[in-house]
Tab-separated table of N, CA and C in Angstrom:
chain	number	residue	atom	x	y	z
A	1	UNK	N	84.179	83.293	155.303
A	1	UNK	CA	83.286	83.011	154.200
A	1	UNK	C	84.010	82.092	153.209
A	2	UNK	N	83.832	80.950	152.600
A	2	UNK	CA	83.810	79.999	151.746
A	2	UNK	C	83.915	80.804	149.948
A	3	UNK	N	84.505	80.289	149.302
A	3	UNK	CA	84.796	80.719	147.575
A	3	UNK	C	84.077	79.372	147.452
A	4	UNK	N	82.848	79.232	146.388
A	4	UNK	CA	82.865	78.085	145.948
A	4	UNK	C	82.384	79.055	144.424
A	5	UNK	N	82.772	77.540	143.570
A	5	UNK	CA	83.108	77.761	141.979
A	5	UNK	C	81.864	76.936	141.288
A	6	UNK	N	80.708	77.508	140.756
A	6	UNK	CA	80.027	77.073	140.255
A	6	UNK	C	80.091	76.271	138.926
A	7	UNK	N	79.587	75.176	138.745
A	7	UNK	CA	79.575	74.945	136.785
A	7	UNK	C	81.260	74.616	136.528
A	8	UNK	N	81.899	74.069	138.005
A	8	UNK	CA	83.411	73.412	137.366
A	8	UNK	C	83.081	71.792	136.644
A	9	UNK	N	83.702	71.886	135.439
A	9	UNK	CA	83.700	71.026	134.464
A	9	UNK	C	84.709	69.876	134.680
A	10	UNK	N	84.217	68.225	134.241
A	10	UNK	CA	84.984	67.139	134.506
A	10	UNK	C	84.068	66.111	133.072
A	11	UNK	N	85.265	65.402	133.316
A	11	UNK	CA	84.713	64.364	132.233
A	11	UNK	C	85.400	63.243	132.398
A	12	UNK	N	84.812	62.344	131.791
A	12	UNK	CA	85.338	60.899	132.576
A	12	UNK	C	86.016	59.900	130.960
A	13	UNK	N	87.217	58.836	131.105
A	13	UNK	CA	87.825	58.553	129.948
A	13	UNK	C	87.039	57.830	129.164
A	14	UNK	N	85.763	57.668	129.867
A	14	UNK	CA	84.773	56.991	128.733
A	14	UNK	C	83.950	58.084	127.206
A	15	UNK	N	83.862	59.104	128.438
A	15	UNK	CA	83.092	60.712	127.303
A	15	UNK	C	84.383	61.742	126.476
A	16	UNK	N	85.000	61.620	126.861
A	16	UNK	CA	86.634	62.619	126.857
A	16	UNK	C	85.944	63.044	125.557
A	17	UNK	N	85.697	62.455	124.625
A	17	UNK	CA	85.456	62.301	123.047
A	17	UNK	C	83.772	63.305	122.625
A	18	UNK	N	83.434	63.571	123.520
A	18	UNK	CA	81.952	64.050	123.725
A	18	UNK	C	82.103	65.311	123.425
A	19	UNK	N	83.141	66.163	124.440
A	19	UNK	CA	83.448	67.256	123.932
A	19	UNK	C	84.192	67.937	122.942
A	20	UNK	N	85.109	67.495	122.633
A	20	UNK	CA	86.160	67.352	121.780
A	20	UNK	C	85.338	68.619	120.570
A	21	UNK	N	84.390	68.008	119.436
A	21	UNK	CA	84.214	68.785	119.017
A	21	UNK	C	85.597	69.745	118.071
A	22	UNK	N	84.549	70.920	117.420
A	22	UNK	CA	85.324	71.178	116.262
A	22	UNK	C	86.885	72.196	117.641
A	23	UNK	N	86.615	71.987	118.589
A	23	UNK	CA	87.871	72.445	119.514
A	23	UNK	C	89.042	71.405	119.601
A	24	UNK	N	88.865	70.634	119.360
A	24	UNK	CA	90.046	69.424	118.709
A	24	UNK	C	90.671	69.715	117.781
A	25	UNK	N	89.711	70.135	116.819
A	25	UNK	CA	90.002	70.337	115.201
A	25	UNK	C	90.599	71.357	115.210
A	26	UNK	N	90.257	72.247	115.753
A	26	UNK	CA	90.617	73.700	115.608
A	26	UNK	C	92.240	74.253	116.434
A	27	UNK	N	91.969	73.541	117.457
A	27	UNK	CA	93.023	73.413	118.426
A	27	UNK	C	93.373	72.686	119.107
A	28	UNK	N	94.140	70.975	118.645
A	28	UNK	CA	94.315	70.314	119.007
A	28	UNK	C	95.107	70.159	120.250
A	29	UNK	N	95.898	71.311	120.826
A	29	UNK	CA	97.036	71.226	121.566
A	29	UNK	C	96.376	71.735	122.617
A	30	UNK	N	95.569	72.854	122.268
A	30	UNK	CA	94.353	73.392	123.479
A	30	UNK	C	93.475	72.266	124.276
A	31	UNK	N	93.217	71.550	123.448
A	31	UNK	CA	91.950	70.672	123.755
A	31	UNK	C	92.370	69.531	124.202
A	32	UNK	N	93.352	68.511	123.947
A	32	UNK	CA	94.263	67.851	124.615
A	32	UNK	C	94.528	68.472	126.293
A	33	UNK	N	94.912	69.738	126.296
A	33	UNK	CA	95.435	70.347	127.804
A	33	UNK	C	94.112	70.536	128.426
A	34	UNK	N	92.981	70.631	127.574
A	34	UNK	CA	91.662	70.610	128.547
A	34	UNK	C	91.085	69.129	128.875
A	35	UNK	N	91.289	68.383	127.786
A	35	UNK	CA	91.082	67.059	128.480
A	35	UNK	C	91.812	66.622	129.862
A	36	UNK	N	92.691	66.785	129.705
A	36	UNK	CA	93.782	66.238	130.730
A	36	UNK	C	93.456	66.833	131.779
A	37	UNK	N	93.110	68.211	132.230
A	37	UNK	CA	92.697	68.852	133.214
A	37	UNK	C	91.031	68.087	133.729
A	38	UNK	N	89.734	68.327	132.459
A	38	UNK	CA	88.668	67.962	132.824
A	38	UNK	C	88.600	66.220	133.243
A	39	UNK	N	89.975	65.655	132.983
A	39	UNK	CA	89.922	64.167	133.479
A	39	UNK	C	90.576	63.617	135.086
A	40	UNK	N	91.298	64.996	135.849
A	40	UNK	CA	91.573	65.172	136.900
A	40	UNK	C	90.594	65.554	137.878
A	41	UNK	N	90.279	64.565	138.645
A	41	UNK	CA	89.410	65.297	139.476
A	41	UNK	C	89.968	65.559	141.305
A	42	UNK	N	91.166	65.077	141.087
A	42	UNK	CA	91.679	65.425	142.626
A	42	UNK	C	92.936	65.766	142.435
A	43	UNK	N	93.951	65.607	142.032
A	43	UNK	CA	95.173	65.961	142.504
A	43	UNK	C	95.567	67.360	142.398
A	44	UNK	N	95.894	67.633	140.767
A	44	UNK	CA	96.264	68.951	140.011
A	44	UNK	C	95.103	70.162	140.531
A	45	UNK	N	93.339	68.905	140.162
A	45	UNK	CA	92.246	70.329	140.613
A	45	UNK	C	92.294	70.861	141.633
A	46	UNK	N	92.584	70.227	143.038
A	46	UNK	CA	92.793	70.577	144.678
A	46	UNK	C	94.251	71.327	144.354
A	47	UNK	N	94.813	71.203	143.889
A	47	UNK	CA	96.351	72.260	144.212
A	47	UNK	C	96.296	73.590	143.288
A	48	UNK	N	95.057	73.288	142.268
A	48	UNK	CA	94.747	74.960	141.459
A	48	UNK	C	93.716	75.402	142.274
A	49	UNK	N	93.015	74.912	143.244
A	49	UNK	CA	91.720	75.216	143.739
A	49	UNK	C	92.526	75.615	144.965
A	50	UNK	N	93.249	75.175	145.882
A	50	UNK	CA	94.098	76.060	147.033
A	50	UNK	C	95.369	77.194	146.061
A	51	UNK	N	95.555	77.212	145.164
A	51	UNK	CA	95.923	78.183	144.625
A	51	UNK	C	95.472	79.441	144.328
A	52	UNK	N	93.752	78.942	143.621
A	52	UNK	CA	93.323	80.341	143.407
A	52	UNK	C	92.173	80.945	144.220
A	53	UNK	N	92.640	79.989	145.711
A	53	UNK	CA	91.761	80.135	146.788
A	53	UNK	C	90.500	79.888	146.680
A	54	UNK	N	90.053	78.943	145.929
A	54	UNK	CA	88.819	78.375	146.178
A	54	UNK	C	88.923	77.532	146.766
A	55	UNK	N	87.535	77.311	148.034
A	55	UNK	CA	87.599	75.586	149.024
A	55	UNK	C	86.477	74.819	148.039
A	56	UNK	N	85.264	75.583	147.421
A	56	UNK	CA	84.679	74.090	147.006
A	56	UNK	C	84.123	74.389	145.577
A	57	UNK	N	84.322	73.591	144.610
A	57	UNK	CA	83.473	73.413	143.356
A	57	UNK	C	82.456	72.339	143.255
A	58	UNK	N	81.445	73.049	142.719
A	58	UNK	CA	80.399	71.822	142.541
A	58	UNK	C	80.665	71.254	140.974
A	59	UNK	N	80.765	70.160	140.931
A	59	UNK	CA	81.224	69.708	139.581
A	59	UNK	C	79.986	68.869	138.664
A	60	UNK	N	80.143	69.323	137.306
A	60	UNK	CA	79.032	69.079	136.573
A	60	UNK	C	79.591	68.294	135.355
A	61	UNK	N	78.886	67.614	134.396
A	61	UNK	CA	80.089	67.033	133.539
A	61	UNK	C	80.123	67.980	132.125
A	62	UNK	N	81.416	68.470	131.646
A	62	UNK	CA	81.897	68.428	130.595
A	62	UNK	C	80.053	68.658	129.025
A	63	UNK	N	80.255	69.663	129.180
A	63	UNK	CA	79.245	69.739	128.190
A	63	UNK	C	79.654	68.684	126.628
A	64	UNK	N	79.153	68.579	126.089
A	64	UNK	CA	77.705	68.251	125.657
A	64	UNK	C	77.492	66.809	126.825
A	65	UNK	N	78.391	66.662	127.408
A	65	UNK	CA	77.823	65.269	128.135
A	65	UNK	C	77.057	63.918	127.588
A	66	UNK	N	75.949	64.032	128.346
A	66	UNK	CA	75.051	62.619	127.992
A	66	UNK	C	74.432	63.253	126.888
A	67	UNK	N	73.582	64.333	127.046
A	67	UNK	CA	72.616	64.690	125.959
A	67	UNK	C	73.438	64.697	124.765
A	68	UNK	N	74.663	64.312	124.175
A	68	UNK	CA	74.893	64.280	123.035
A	68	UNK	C	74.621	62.705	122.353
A	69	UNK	N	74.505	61.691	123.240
A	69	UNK	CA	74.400	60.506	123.319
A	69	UNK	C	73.185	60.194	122.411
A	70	UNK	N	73.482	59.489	121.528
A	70	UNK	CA	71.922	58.840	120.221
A	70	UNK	C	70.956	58.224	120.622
A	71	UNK	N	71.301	57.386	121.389
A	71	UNK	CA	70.839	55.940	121.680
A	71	UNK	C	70.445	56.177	123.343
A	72	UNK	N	68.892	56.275	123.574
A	72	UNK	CA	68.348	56.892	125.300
A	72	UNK	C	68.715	55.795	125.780
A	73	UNK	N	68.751	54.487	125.859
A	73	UNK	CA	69.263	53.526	126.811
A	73	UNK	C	70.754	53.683	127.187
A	74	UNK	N	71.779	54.324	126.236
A	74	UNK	CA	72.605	54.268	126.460
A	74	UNK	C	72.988	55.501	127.445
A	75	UNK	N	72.372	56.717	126.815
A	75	UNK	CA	72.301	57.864	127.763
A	75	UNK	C	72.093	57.370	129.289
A	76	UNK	N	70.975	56.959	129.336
A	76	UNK	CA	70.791	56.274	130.758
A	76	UNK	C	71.853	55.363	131.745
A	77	UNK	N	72.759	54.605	131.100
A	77	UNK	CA	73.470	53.722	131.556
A	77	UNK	C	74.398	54.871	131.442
A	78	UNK	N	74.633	55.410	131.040
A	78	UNK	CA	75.818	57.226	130.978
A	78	UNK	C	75.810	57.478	132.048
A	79	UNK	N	74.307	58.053	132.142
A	79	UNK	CA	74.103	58.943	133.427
A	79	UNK	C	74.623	58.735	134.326
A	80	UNK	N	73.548	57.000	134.984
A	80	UNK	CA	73.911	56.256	135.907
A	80	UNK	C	75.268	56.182	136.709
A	81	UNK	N	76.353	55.552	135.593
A	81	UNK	CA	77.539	55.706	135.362
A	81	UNK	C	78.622	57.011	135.941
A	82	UNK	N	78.107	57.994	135.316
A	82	UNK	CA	78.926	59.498	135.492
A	82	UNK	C	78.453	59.997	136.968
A	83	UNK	N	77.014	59.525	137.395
A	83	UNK	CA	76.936	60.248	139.202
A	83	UNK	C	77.089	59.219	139.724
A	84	UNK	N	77.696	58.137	139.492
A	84	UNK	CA	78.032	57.195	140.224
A	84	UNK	C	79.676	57.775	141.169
A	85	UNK	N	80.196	57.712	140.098
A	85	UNK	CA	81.337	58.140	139.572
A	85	UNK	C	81.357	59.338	140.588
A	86	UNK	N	81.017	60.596	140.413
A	86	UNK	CA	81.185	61.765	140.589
A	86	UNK	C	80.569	61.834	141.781
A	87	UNK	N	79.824	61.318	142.469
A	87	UNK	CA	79.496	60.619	144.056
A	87	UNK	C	80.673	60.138	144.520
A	88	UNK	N	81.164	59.342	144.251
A	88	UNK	CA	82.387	58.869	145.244
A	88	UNK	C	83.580	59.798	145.293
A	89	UNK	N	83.459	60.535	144.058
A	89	UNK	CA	84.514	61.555	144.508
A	89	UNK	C	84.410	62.386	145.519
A	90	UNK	N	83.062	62.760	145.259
A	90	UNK	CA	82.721	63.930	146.576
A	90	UNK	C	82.674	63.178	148.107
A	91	UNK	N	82.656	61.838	147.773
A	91	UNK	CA	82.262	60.919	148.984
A	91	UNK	C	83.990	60.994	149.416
A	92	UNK	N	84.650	61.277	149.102
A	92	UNK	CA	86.595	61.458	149.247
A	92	UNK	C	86.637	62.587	149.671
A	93	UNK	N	86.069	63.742	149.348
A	93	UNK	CA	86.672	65.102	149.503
A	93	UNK	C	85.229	66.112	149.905
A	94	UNK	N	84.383	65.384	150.974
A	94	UNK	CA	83.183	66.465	151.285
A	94	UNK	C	83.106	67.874	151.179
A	95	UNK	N	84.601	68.130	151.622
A	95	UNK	CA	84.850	69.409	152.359
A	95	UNK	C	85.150	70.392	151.208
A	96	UNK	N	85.832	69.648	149.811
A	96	UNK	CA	85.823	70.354	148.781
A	96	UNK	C	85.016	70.413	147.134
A	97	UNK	N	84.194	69.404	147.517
A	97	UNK	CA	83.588	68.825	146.008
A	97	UNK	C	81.916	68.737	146.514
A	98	UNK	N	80.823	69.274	145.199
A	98	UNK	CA	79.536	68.930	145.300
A	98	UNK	C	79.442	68.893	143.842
A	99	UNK	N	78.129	68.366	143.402
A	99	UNK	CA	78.068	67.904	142.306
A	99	UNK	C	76.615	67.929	141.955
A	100	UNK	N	76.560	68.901	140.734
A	100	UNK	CA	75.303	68.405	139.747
A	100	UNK	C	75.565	66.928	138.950
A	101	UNK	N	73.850	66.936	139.304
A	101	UNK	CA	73.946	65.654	138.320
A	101	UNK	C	74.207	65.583	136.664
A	102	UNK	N	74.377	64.581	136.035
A	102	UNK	CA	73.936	64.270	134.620
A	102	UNK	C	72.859	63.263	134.106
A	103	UNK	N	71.946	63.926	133.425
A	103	UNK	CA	70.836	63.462	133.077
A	103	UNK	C	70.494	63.572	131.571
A	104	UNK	N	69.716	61.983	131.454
A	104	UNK	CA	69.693	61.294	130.383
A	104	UNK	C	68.417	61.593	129.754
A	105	UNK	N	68.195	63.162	128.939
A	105	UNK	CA	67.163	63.522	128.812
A	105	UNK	C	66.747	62.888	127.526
A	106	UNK	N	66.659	62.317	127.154
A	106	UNK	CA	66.523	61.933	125.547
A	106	UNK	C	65.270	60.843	125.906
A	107	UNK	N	65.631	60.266	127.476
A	107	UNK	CA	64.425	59.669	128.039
A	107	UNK	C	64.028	60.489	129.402
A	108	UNK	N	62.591	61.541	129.119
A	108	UNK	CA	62.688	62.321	130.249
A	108	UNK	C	61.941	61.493	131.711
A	109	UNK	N	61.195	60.466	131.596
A	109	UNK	CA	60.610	59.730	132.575
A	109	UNK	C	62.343	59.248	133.434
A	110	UNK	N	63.184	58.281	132.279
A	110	UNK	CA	64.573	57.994	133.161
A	110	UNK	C	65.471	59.317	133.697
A	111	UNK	N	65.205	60.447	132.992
A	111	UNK	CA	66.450	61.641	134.075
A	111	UNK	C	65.562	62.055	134.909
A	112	UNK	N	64.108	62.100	135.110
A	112	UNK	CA	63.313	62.245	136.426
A	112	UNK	C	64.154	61.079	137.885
A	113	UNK	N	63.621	60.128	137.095
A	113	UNK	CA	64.019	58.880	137.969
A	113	UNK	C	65.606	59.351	138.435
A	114	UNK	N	66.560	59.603	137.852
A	114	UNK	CA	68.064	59.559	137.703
A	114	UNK	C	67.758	60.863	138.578
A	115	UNK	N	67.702	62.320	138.307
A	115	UNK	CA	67.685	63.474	139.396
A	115	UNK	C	67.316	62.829	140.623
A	116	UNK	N	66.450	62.124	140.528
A	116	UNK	CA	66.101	61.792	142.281
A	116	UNK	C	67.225	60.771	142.780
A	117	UNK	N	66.971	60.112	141.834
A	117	UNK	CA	68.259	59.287	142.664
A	117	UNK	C	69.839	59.784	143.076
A	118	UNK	N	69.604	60.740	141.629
A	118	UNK	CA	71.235	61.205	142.141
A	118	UNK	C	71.010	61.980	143.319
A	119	UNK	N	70.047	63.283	143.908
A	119	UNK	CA	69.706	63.685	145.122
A	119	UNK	C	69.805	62.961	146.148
A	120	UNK	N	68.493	62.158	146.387
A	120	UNK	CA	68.170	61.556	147.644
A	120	UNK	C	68.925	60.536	147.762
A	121	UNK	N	69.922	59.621	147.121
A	121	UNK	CA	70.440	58.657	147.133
A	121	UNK	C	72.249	58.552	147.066
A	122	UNK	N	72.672	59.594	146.501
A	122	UNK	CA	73.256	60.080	145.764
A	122	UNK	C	74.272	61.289	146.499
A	123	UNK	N	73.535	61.886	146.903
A	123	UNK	CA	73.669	63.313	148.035
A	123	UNK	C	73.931	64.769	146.786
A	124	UNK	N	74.020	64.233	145.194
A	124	UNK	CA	74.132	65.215	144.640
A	124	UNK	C	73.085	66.962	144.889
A	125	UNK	N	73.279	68.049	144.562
A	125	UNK	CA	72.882	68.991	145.005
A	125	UNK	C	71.606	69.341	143.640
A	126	UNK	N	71.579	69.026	142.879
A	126	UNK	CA	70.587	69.412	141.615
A	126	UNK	C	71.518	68.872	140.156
A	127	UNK	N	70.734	69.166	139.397
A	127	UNK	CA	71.279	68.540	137.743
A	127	UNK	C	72.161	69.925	136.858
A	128	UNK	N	72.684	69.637	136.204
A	128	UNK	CA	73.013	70.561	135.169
A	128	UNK	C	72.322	70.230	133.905
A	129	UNK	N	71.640	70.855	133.451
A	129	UNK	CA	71.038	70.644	132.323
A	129	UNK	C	71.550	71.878	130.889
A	130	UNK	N	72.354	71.152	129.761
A	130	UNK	CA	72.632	71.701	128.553
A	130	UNK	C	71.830	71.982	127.827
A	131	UNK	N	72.248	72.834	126.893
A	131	UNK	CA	71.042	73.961	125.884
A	131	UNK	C	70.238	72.853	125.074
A	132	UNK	N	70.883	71.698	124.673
A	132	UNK	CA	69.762	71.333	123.813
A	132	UNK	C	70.552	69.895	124.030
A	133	UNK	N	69.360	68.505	123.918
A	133	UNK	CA	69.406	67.372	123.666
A	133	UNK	C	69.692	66.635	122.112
A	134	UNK	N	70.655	65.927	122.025
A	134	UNK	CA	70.638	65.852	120.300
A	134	UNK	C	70.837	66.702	119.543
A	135	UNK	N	70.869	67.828	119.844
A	135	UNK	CA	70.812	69.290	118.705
A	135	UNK	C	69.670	69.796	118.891
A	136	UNK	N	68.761	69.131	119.427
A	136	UNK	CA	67.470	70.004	120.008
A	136	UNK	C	67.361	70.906	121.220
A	137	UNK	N	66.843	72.005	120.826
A	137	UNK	CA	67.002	72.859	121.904
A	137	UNK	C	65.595	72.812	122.931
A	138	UNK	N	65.828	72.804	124.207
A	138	UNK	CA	65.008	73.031	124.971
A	138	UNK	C	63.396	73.064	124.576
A	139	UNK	N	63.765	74.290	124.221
A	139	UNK	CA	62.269	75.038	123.582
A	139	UNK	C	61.898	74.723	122.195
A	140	UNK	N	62.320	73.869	121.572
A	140	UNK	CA	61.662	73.682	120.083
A	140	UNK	C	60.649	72.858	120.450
A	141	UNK	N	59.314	73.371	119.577
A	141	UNK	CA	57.511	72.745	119.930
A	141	UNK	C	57.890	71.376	119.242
């Protein structure tokens, strides 16, 4: 039977800054050692992942991600960008990497478009979707 690790976190040196957040502020020395980790996506992660005996993580990006993004065109070119990205990794390491997408909800017609593509095109497995867009949550009318 297979260990796989749901909701493993990555971020790319363009977003690093996305999460950061008052966990920078608060603990700069912490959050530094999590960047550096969430900006590894093969070497260090494959030798903690045969360490703590896991074979596969599906990797999602680094919360707040895109949805923290102001500007929906830019979210979009994010998205694009980050399962581009996070496709070829898994396209390196089948045997140990799958991947939710990231989607550019701020325009929901483009993360429709973007889920499919990252799926059917893409080979990603489904999206990760965060609590709220902008500071908006899901469910506010």
């Amino acid at each position: 039977m297979r260990t796989i690790g749901l909701e493993e976190h990555f971020v790319t040196p363009e977003l690093v800054g996305y999460g950061a957040g008052s966990a920078s502020i608060a603990q700069p020395d912490r959050w530094r050692e999590a960047s550096r980790k969430l900006l590894d996506l093969t070497g260090e992660r494959l030798t903690e992942m045969d360490a703590a005996g896991l074979d596969v993580q599906v990797l999602s990006l680094n919360a707040p991600g895109i949805q923290a993004e102001p500007d929906a065109a830019t979210a979009v070119a994010k998205a694009t960008q980050v399962n581009d990205l996070l496709a070829g990794v898994i396209a390196e390491h089948p045997d140990r990497f799958a991947g939710f997408a990231a989607l550019p909800l701020q325009d929901p017609k483009a993360a429709a478009k973007e889920l499919e593509r990252s799926v059917r095109e893409l080979g990603l497995r489904g999206a990760l979707v965060n609590a709220h867009t902008q500071g908006r949550y899901l469910d506010h009318p």
